[in-house]
Coordinates of C-alpha atoms and ligand atoms in Angstrom, one line a residue:
X1 CA -70.0 -270.4 -98.9
X2 CA -70.4 -266.8 -100.5
X3 CA -70.7 -266.4 -104.0
X4 CA -68.5 -263.4 -103.9
X5 CA -68.8 -260.1 -105.5
X6 CA -66.0 -258.3 -106.2
X7 CA -66.1 -254.6 -106.0
X8 CA -65.8 -252.7 -109.3
X9 CA -63.4 -250.0 -108.4
X10 CA -59.6 -251.2 -108.4
X11 CA -57.0 -248.7 -106.3
X12 CA -54.4 -250.1 -108.8
X13 CA -53.6 -251.2 -111.9
X14 CA -50.6 -252.7 -113.9
X15 CA -50.5 -251.6 -117.5
X16 CA -47.5 -254.2 -118.6
X17 CA -45.1 -250.6 -118.5
X18 CA -47.0 -248.6 -115.9
X19 CA -48.9 -248.3 -112.6
X20 CA -52.2 -246.5 -112.5
X21 CA -53.2 -245.4 -108.9
X22 CA -56.7 -244.3 -108.4
X23 CA -56.4 -241.0 -106.4
X24 CA -58.4 -241.5 -103.3
X25 CA -58.0 -238.0 -102.2
X26 CA -60.5 -236.8 -105.2
X27 CA -63.5 -239.5 -104.0
X28 CA -66.1 -239.5 -104.2
X29 CA -66.5 -236.8 -106.6
X30 CA -63.6 -237.7 -109.3
X31 CA -62.4 -241.1 -110.3
X32 CA -59.1 -240.2 -111.5
X33 CA -56.2 -242.3 -112.2
X34 CA -52.6 -240.9 -112.4
X35 CA -49.6 -243.0 -114.1
X36 CA -46.7 -244.0 -112.9
X37 CA -43.6 -245.1 -114.5
X38 CA -40.6 -244.6 -111.8
X39 CA -40.3 -245.9 -108.0
X40 CA -40.1 -242.2 -107.5
X41 CA -43.5 -241.2 -108.8
X42 CA -45.1 -244.8 -106.9
X43 CA -43.2 -242.9 -103.6
X44 CA -45.3 -239.7 -104.4
X45 CA -48.2 -241.5 -104.7
X46 CA -48.2 -243.3 -101.2
X47 CA -46.8 -240.4 -99.3
X48 CA -49.5 -238.1 -100.3
X49 CA -52.1 -240.8 -100.0
X50 CA -53.3 -241.3 -103.6
X51 CA -53.3 -244.9 -102.9
X52 CA -53.8 -245.6 -99.0
X53 CA -54.8 -248.6 -96.8
X54 CA -52.0 -251.3 -95.5
X55 CA -51.7 -253.9 -98.0
X56 CA -52.8 -251.3 -101.2
X57 CA -49.3 -249.5 -100.2
X58 CA -47.5 -252.9 -100.0
X59 CA -48.7 -253.5 -103.5
X60 CA -48.3 -250.2 -104.8
X61 CA -44.5 -250.3 -103.2
X62 CA -44.1 -253.7 -105.4
X63 CA -44.8 -252.6 -108.5
X64 CA -43.0 -249.7 -107.9
X65 CA -39.8 -252.3 -107.6
X66 CA -40.9 -253.2 -110.9
X67 CA -40.7 -250.5 -112.8
X68 CA -37.3 -249.4 -110.4
X69 CA -36.0 -252.4 -112.4
X70 CA -37.6 -251.9 -115.4
X71 CA -36.0 -248.2 -115.8
X72 CA -32.6 -249.0 -114.3
X73 CA -31.8 -252.6 -116.2
X74 CA -33.3 -250.8 -119.7
X75 CA -30.3 -248.0 -118.6
X76 CA -27.7 -250.1 -117.8
X77 CA -27.7 -253.9 -117.8
X78 CA -24.3 -253.8 -116.1
X79 CA -25.2 -251.7 -113.3
X80 CA -28.7 -251.4 -112.5
X81 CA -29.1 -253.1 -109.4
X82 CA -27.2 -250.0 -107.0
X83 CA -30.0 -247.5 -108.5
X84 CA -33.1 -250.2 -107.4
X85 CA -31.7 -250.9 -104.2
X86 CA -32.1 -246.8 -103.7
X87 CA -35.0 -246.5 -104.9
X88 CA -36.4 -249.7 -102.3
X89 CA -34.9 -247.6 -99.9
X90 CA -37.0 -244.5 -101.2
X91 CA -40.3 -246.6 -101.3
X92 CA -39.5 -247.2 -97.5
X93 CA -40.0 -243.6 -96.1
X94 CA -42.7 -243.2 -97.9
X95 CA -45.6 -243.8 -94.9
X96 CA -43.8 -245.2 -91.5
X97 CA -46.7 -247.7 -89.6
X98 CA -48.3 -249.8 -92.5
X99 CA -45.6 -253.2 -91.9
X100 CA -47.2 -254.5 -95.8
X101 CA -45.2 -251.5 -97.3
X102 CA -41.6 -253.0 -95.5
X103 CA -43.0 -256.9 -96.4
X104 CA -43.4 -256.4 -100.1
X105 CA -40.2 -254.8 -100.4
X106 CA -38.1 -257.6 -98.4
X107 CA -39.9 -259.9 -100.4
X108 CA -39.0 -258.2 -103.6
X109 CA -35.3 -258.0 -102.3
X110 CA -35.2 -261.6 -101.8
X111 CA -36.1 -261.8 -105.4
X112 CA -33.6 -259.5 -106.4
X113 CA -30.8 -261.1 -104.9
X114 CA -31.7 -264.3 -106.4
X115 CA -31.3 -262.7 -110.1
X116 CA -28.1 -263.0 -112.3
X117 CA -29.3 -262.8 -115.4
X118 CA -32.6 -260.5 -116.7
X119 CA -34.3 -259.7 -113.5
X120 CA -37.6 -258.6 -115.2
X121 CA -39.5 -261.9 -115.4
X122 CA -38.8 -262.7 -112.1
X123 CA -39.3 -259.1 -110.6
X124 CA -42.7 -258.9 -112.2
X125 CA -44.1 -262.2 -111.3
X126 CA -42.9 -261.5 -107.4
X127 CA -45.5 -257.9 -107.6
X128 CA -48.4 -259.8 -109.2
X129 CA -48.1 -262.8 -107.0
X130 CA -47.9 -260.3 -103.9
X131 CA -51.5 -258.5 -105.5
X132 CA -53.3 -261.6 -106.4
X133 CA -52.2 -263.8 -102.8
X134 CA -53.9 -260.2 -101.1
X135 CA -57.5 -260.8 -103.3
X136 CA -57.0 -264.9 -102.0
X137 CA -56.2 -263.9 -98.6
X138 CA -59.1 -261.1 -98.7
X139 CA -61.6 -263.8 -100.0
X140 CA -60.6 -266.3 -97.1
X141 CA -60.7 -263.8 -94.3
X142 CA -64.4 -262.9 -95.6
X143 CA -65.4 -266.3 -95.1
X144 CA -63.8 -267.2 -91.9
X145 CA -65.0 -263.7 -90.6
X146 CA -68.9 -264.1 -91.7
X147 CA -68.7 -267.9 -89.8
X148 CA -68.0 -265.9 -86.8
X149 CA -70.7 -263.0 -87.3
X150 CA -73.9 -265.4 -88.1
X151 CA -75.8 -263.7 -85.4
X152 CA -74.7 -260.6 -85.8
X153 CA -77.5 -258.0 -85.6
X154 CA -75.3 -254.9 -86.3
X155 CA -71.6 -253.7 -87.5
X156 CA -69.5 -250.8 -87.0
X157 CA -66.8 -250.2 -89.2
X158 CA -64.2 -247.5 -89.1
X159 CA -61.9 -246.0 -92.1
X160 CA -61.6 -247.8 -95.1
X161 CA -60.9 -251.7 -95.5
X162 CA -62.2 -252.4 -98.7
X163 CA -61.5 -253.0 -102.2
X164 CA -59.5 -249.4 -102.6
X165 CA -57.3 -250.6 -99.8
X166 CA -56.3 -253.8 -100.7
X167 CA -55.8 -255.8 -104.1
X168 CA -59.3 -256.2 -104.2
X169 CA -62.6 -257.2 -102.1
X170 CA -61.2 -255.9 -98.7
X171 CA -60.3 -257.0 -95.5
X172 CA -62.5 -255.4 -92.5
X173 CA -65.3 -254.4 -95.2
X174 CA -64.4 -257.9 -97.3
X175 CA -66.2 -259.6 -93.9
X176 CA -68.8 -257.2 -94.1
X177 CA -69.4 -258.2 -97.8
X178 CA -69.6 -261.4 -96.9
X179 CA -72.1 -261.2 -94.1
X180 CA -74.2 -259.2 -95.9
X181 CA -74.1 -261.6 -99.0
X182 CA -75.7 -264.3 -96.4
X183 CA -77.7 -261.9 -94.1
X184 CA -78.8 -258.6 -94.6
X185 CA -76.8 -257.1 -91.3
X186 CA -77.5 -253.6 -90.6
X187 CA -73.9 -251.7 -91.3
X188 CA -72.7 -248.3 -89.7
X189 CA -69.4 -246.8 -90.8
X190 CA -68.1 -243.9 -88.7
X191 CA -66.7 -241.1 -91.0
X192 CA -63.1 -241.5 -89.8
X193 CA -61.6 -237.9 -89.1
X194 CA -59.8 -235.8 -90.0
X195 CA -59.3 -237.4 -93.4
X196 CA -62.5 -239.3 -94.2
X197 CA -61.8 -242.6 -95.4
X198 CA -65.3 -244.2 -93.7
X199 CA -67.6 -241.6 -95.8
X200 CA -65.6 -240.5 -98.7
X201 CA -64.4 -244.5 -98.8
X202 CA -66.5 -246.8 -97.3
X203 CA -69.5 -245.4 -97.9
X204 CA -69.2 -245.2 -101.6
X205 CA -67.6 -248.6 -102.0
X206 CA -70.4 -249.7 -100.5
X207 CA -73.0 -247.6 -102.3
X208 CA -71.4 -249.0 -105.2
X209 CA -72.4 -252.7 -104.6
X210 CA -76.0 -251.6 -103.2
X211 CA -75.0 -252.6 -99.8
X212 CA -77.3 -250.3 -97.2
X213 CA -74.8 -248.7 -95.0
X214 CA -75.6 -245.9 -92.3
X215 CA -72.9 -242.8 -92.0
X216 CA -72.4 -241.7 -88.1
X217 CA -70.2 -238.9 -87.2
X218 CA -67.0 -240.2 -85.0
X219 CA -68.4 -238.8 -82.0
X220 CA -71.6 -240.8 -82.3
X221 CA -70.2 -244.1 -81.5
X222 CA -70.3 -244.3 -78.0
X223 CA -74.5 -243.2 -77.9
X224 CA -75.0 -246.2 -81.1
X225 CA -73.3 -248.8 -78.6
X226 CA -75.4 -247.7 -76.0
X227 CA -78.6 -248.0 -78.1
X228 CA -78.0 -251.9 -78.5
X229 CA -77.7 -251.3 -82.3
X230 CA -74.4 -252.8 -82.7
X231 CA -72.8 -255.9 -81.4
X232 CA -69.4 -255.6 -83.4
X233 CA -67.0 -253.4 -84.3
X234 CA -65.4 -254.5 -87.3
X235 CA -61.7 -253.0 -88.4
X236 CA -58.9 -253.5 -90.2
X237 CA -54.9 -253.2 -89.2
X238 CA -51.9 -251.5 -90.4
X239 CA -49.2 -253.7 -87.9
X240 CA -50.3 -256.4 -85.4
X241 CA -47.6 -256.9 -83.2
X242 CA -46.4 -260.1 -81.8
X243 CA -48.5 -260.0 -78.5
X244 CA -51.6 -259.3 -80.7
X245 CA -51.8 -255.3 -79.9
X246 CA -53.2 -253.8 -83.0
X247 CA -52.1 -250.4 -85.1
X248 CA -55.0 -248.7 -87.0
X249 CA -56.3 -246.0 -88.0
X250 CA -56.4 -243.4 -85.4
X251 CA -59.9 -243.7 -83.4
X252 CA -59.7 -247.6 -83.6
X253 CA -58.2 -247.4 -79.9
X254 CA -61.3 -245.2 -78.7
X255 CA -63.9 -247.5 -80.2
X256 CA -62.7 -250.6 -78.5
X257 CA -62.8 -248.9 -75.1
X258 CA -66.5 -247.7 -76.0
X259 CA -66.6 -251.3 -77.1
X260 CA -65.3 -253.0 -74.0
X261 CA -67.9 -250.3 -71.9
X262 CA -70.8 -251.2 -73.6
X263 CA -70.4 -255.4 -74.1
X264 CA -69.6 -255.0 -77.8
X265 CA -66.9 -257.2 -79.3
X266 CA -63.8 -256.0 -81.5
X267 CA -62.8 -258.3 -84.6
X268 CA -59.5 -256.9 -86.5
X269 CA -59.1 -258.2 -90.0
X270 CA -55.6 -258.2 -91.5
X271 CA -53.7 -260.9 -93.8
X272 CA -50.7 -262.6 -91.9
X273 CA -48.4 -260.0 -94.1
X274 CA -49.3 -257.6 -91.4
X275 CA -48.1 -259.5 -88.6
X276 CA -44.8 -258.1 -87.8
X277 CA -42.6 -260.9 -86.6
X278 CA -40.0 -258.3 -85.2
X279 CA -42.3 -256.3 -83.5
X280 CA -43.4 -257.7 -79.7
X281 CA -45.8 -255.2 -78.3
X282 CA -47.6 -252.3 -79.4
X283 CA -45.3 -249.8 -77.8
X284 CA -42.7 -250.5 -80.3
X285 CA -44.8 -249.5 -83.5
X286 CA -43.9 -245.8 -84.9
X287 CA -47.3 -243.9 -85.2
X288 CA -47.3 -241.7 -88.1
X289 CA -47.5 -238.0 -87.4
X290 CA -49.2 -236.1 -90.6
X291 CA -48.8 -232.4 -91.1
X292 CA -51.1 -230.1 -89.5
X293 CA -52.3 -228.4 -92.4
X294 CA -54.6 -231.8 -92.7
X295 CA -56.6 -231.1 -89.8
X296 CA -55.8 -227.4 -89.0
X297 CA -58.7 -224.9 -90.8
X298 CA -56.5 -222.5 -93.4
X299 CA -57.5 -219.5 -91.1
X300 CA -55.1 -220.5 -88.3
X301 CA -52.4 -220.9 -90.6
X302 CA -49.7 -218.3 -89.3
X303 CA -51.3 -218.0 -85.8
X304 CA -48.5 -219.0 -83.7
X305 CA -51.0 -219.8 -80.7
X306 CA -52.7 -222.5 -82.3
X307 CA -51.4 -225.7 -83.4
X308 CA -52.8 -229.5 -84.6
X309 CA -51.8 -233.0 -83.3
X310 CA -52.5 -235.2 -85.9
X311 CA -51.7 -238.7 -85.2
X312 CA -53.1 -240.8 -88.0
X313 CA -53.3 -243.9 -86.6
X314 CA -53.3 -245.3 -82.6
X315 CA -52.8 -249.0 -80.6
X316 CA -55.4 -251.0 -79.2
X317 CA -54.2 -253.7 -76.8
X318 CA -54.7 -257.1 -77.7
X319 CA -56.9 -257.3 -74.4
X320 CA -59.6 -255.2 -76.3
X321 CA -59.5 -257.5 -79.1
X322 CA -62.2 -260.7 -79.5
X323 CA -60.7 -261.9 -82.7
X324 CA -57.8 -261.3 -85.1
X325 CA -58.8 -263.1 -88.6
X326 CA -56.1 -264.1 -90.9
X327 CA -56.1 -265.8 -94.3
X328 CA -54.5 -268.8 -92.1
X329 CA -56.9 -269.1 -89.3
X330 CA -58.6 -266.8 -86.5
X331 CA -56.5 -266.2 -83.4
X332 CA -59.6 -265.9 -80.6
X333 CA -59.0 -263.5 -77.7
X334 CA -55.6 -262.7 -78.4
X335 CA -54.2 -261.4 -75.2
X336 CA -54.1 -264.8 -74.1
X337 CA -51.4 -266.1 -75.8
X338 CA -50.4 -263.1 -78.6
X339 CA -50.6 -264.0 -82.7
X340 CA -46.7 -265.6 -82.5
X341 CA -47.3 -269.0 -81.4
X342 CA -50.1 -269.1 -84.4
X343 CA -47.8 -268.1 -86.6
X344 CA -45.0 -270.4 -85.6
X345 CA -42.9 -267.9 -84.3
Ligands
LIG401 O1 -54.2 -243.5 -93.3 P1 -54.9 -244.7 -94.0 O2 -56.2 -244.4 -95.0 O3 -53.5 -245.5 -95.2 O4 -55.2 -245.7 -93.2 C1 -55.9 -247.1 -93.7 C2 -56.1 -247.9 -92.0 O5 -55.6 -248.0 -91.1 C3 -57.1 -249.3 -92.6 O6 -57.4 -249.8 -91.4 C4 -55.6 -250.4 -92.5 O7 -54.7 -250.1 -93.7 C5 -56.2 -251.5 -93.2 S1 -56.5 -251.9 -94.8 C6 -57.2 -252.5 -95.1

């Protein structure tokens, strides 16, 4: 059993009357928290990627609903519900791929529907439970993943799946933390173009915790695998379809294809809130396209001959995945039976 060391950094802080969001766009240079008191602000914080990472997006949205209830119940004890439902719709439009967003909003909606009197205590309790359950799930997944990786010598991770992307500790990065606590395995992080979650966030988080990490350019992954330095690629997920296909940060699919060529295994670590019971396969998952400007240098802004294609997620087919680790247990070789039966769906 690992003695878990919680990373000091918190992506989200509920103050009792507002949500403080660490602006991840400014990391690692600056630690700046923005404070939000309504759902519109939280929607904007998610859409602009001040807060990002599937579980953290879901938790932020849940607190966004709390803020909406606080605001509208205060303004009208009789007429608050329709305003809150409108805010839930707004929050749902902030980003399309991470299913934890819709999962959290559905949970909040169910609790709302059951409210006759003052909805505030129950709605806050629901958001706090979503938050606390996510942290507990991360610790559990850390243990389960670390058991599988007992003999690993080298691990490559992609994007950021740590405390910054979750309620705390992390999914794939949580497993890496737990493995490292048991056995100082060699850790590599891909820079994760174009938004650089790997270099700006993952490397920073690990450095904060004094866990050694080696950064690679995304394009160095094949050569790293060829060198024999790693035996596992470990990533998180934004949405897992019932057949075990996994949507995650753009570049995950490339890593999985390369891993197959080099005999490297792929582990996906995600709470069951990331499994979408209404999506049969990865073909049905909406892949977010972000602005060209996030990729294209400013000097091409007015050049009509130059454009950028900027999908920010891709889908890795189940057949390229060796294990999906959830807080409820591990699905080995998900292509054999998907994840539906595991969840009882
Ligand atoms: O665009 P982002 O930074 O929100 O993408 C994040 C990822 O793809 C993560 O791997 C995923 O959300 C899992 S985070 C625990």
